[in-house]
PDB file of C-alpha atoms in Angstrom:
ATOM      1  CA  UNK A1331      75.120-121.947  58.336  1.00 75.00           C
ATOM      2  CA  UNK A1332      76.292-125.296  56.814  1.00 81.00           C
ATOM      3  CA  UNK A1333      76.372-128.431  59.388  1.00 82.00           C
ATOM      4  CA  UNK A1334      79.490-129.062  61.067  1.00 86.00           C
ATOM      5  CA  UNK A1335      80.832-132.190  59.052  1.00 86.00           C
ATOM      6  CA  UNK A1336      80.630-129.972  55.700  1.00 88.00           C
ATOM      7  CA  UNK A1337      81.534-126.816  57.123  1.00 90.00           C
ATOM      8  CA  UNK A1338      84.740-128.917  58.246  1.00 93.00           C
ATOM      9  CA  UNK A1339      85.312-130.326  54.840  1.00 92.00           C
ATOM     10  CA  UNK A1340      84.666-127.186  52.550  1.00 92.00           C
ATOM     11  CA  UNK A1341      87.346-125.388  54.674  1.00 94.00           C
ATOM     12  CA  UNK A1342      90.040-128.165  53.911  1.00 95.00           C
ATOM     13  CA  UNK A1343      89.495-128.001  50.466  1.00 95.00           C
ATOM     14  CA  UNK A1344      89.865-124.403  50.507  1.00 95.00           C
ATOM     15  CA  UNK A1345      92.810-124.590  52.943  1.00 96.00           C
ATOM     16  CA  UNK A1346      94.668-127.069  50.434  1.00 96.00           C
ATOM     17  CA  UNK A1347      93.726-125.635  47.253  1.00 95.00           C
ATOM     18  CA  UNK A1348      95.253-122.127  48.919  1.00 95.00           C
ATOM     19  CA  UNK A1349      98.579-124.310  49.599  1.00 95.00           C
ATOM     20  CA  UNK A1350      98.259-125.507  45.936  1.00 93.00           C
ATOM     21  CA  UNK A1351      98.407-121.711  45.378  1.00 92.00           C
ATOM     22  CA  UNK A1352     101.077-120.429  47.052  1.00 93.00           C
ATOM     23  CA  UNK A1353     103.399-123.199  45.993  1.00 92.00           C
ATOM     24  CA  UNK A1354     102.659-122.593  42.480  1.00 89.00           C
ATOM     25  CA  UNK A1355     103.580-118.980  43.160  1.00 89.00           C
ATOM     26  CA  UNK A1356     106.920-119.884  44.448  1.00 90.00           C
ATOM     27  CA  UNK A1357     107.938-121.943  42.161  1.00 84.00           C
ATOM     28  CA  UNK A1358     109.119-125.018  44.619  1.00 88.00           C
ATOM     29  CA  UNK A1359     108.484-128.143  42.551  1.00 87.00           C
ATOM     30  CA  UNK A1360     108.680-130.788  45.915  1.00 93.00           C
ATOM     31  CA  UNK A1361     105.897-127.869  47.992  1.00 93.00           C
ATOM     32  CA  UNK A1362     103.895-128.167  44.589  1.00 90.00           C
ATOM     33  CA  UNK A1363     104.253-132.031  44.450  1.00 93.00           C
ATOM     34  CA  UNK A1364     103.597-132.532  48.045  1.00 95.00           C
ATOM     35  CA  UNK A1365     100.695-129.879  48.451  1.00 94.00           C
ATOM     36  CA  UNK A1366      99.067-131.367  45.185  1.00 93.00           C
ATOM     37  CA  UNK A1367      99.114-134.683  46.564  1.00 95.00           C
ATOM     38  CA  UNK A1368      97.316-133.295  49.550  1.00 96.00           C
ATOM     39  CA  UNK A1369      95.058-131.157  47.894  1.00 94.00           C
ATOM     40  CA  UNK A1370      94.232-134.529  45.669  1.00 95.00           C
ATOM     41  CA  UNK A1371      93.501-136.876  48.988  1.00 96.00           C
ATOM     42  CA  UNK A1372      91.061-133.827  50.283  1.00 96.00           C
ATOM     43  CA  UNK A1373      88.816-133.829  47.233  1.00 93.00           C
ATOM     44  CA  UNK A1374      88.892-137.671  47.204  1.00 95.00           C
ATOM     45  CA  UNK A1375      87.467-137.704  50.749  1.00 94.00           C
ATOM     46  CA  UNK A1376      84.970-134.570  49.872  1.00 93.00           C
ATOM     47  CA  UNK A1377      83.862-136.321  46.348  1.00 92.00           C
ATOM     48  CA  UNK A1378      83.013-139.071  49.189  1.00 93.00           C
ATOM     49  CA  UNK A1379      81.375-137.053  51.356  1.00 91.00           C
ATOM     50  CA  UNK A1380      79.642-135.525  48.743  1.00 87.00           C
ATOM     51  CA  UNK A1381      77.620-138.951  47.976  1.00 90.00           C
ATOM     52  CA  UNK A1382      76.295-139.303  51.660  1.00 88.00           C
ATOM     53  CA  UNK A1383      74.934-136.095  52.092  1.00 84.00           C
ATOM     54  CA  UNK A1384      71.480-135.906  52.230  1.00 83.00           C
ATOM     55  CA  UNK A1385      69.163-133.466  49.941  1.00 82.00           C
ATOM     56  CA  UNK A1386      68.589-130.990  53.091  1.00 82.00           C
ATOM     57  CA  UNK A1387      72.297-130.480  52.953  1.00 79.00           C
ATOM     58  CA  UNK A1388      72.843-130.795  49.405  1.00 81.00           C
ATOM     59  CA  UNK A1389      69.849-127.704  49.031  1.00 83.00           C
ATOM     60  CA  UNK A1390      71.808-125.319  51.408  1.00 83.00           C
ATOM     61  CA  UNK A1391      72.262-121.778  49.978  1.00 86.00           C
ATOM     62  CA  UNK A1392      75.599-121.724  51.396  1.00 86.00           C
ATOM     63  CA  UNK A1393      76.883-124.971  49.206  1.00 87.00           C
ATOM     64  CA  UNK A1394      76.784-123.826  46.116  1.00 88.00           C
ATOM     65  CA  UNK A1395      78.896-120.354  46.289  1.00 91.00           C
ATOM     66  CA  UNK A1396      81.650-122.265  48.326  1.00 91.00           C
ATOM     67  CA  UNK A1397      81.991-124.901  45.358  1.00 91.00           C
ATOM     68  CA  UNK A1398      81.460-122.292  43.059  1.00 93.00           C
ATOM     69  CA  UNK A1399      84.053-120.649  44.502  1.00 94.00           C
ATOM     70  CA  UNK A1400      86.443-123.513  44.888  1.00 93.00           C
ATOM     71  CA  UNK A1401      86.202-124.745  41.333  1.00 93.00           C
ATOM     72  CA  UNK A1402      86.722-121.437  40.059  1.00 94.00           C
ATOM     73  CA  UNK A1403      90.203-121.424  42.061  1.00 91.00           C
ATOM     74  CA  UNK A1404      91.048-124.990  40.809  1.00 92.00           C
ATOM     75  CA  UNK A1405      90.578-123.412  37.333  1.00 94.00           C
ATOM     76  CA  UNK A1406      92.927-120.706  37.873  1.00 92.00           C
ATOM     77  CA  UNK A1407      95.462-123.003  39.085  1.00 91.00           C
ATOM     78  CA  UNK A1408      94.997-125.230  36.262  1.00 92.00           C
ATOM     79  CA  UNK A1409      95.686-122.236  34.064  1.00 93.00           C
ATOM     80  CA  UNK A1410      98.712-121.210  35.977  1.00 89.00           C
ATOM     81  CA  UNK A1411     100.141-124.812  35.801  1.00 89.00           C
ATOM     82  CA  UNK A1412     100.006-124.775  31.961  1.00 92.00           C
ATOM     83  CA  UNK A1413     101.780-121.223  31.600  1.00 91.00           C
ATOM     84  CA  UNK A1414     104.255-123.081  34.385  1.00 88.00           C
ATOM     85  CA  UNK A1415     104.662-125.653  31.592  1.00 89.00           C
ATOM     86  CA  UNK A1416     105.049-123.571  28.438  1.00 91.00           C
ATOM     87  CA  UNK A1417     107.666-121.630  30.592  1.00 90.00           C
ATOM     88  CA  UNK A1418     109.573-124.665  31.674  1.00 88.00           C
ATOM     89  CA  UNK A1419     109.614-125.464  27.987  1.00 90.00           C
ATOM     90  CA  UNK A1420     110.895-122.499  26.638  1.00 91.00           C
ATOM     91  CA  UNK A1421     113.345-122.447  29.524  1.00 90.00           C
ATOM     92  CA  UNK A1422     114.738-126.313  28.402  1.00 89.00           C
ATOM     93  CA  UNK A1423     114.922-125.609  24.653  1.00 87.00           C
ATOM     94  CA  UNK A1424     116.953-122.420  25.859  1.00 88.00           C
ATOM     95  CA  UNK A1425     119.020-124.495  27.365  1.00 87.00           C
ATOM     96  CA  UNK A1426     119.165-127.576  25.363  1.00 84.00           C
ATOM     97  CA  UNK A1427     117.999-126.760  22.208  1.00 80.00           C
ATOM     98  CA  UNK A1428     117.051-129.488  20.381  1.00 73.00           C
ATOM     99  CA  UNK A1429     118.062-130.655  16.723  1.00 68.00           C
ATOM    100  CA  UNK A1430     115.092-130.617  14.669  1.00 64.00           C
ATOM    101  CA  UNK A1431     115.850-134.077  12.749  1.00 63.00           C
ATOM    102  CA  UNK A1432     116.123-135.889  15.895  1.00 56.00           C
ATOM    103  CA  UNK A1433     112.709-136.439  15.929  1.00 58.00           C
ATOM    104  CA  UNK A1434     111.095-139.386  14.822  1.00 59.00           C
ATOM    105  CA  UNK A1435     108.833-137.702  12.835  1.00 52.00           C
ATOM    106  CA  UNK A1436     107.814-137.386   9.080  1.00 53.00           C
ATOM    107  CA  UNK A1437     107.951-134.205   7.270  1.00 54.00           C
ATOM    108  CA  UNK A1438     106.243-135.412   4.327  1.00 54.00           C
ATOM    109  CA  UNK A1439     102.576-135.581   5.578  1.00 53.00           C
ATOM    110  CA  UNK A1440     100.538-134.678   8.600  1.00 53.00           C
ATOM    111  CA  UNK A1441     100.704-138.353   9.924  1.00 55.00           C
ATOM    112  CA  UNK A1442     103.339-140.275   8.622  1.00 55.00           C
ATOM    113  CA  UNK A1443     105.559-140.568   5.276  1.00 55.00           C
ATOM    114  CA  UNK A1444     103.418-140.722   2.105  1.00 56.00           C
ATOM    115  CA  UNK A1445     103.364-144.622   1.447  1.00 58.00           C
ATOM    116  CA  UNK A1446     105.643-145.557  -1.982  1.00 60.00           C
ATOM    117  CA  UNK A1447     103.257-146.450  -4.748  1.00 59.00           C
ATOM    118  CA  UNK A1448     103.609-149.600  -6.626  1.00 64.00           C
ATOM    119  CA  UNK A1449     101.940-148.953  -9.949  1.00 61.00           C
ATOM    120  CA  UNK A1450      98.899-151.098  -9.066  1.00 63.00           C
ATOM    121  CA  UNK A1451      95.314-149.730  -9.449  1.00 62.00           C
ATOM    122  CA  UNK A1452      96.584-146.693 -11.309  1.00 62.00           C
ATOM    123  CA  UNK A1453      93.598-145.753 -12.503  1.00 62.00           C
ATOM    124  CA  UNK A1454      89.504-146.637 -11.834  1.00 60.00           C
ATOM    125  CA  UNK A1455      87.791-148.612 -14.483  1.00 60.00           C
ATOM    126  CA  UNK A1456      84.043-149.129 -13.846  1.00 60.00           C
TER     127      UNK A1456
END
């Protein structure tokens, strides 16, 4: 069994990155906004936590599944935020489509317009 203090903190994380979760999966932008915030504060104090513990507690069986565990559910939301993106996307250009020449950018190279040559150093004399 983990010690009290980070017992305490593991199931925070968890509780906040399962609030992450559910807000993602209904689709409120402020419960996403607000729970991400929370969920942000959490692994702030935890990262903290994480530098006092001693190597007793840092060699615990238990510790490693439950991060495990935890960063492999940050991943998925990660994943799921990114397909919320691309969605969102798609769902704006459906609705305001945009003109493709309002862009500021060059179709005439991968960077930028090709620079206007002045005639100079046409050719390389050695």
């Amino acid at each position: 069994m983990l010690p009290a203090h980070l017992e305490k903190a593991l199931t925070d994380v968890e509780l906040h990155v399962n609030e992450v979760s559910a807000a993602l999966v209904s689709g409120e932008p402020l419960a996403l906004t607000s729970a991400s915030a929370a969920l942000r504060q959490v692994a702030i104090d935890f990262s903290a936590l994480l530098q006092r513990l001693t190597s007793f507690d840092i060699r615990h069986k238990d510790l490693k599944p439950r991060l495990t565990q935890i960063s492999n559910g940050m991943l998925l939301q990660r994943e799921s935020l990114l397909r919320r993106t691309a969605l969102v996307e798609m769902a704006l250009n459906t609705v305001m489509p945009t003109d493709p020449k309002a862009t500021y950018a060059q179709t005439g190279g991968p960077y930028a317009s090709v620079g206007r040559q002045t005639g100079a150093f046409k050719y390389l004399a050695a």
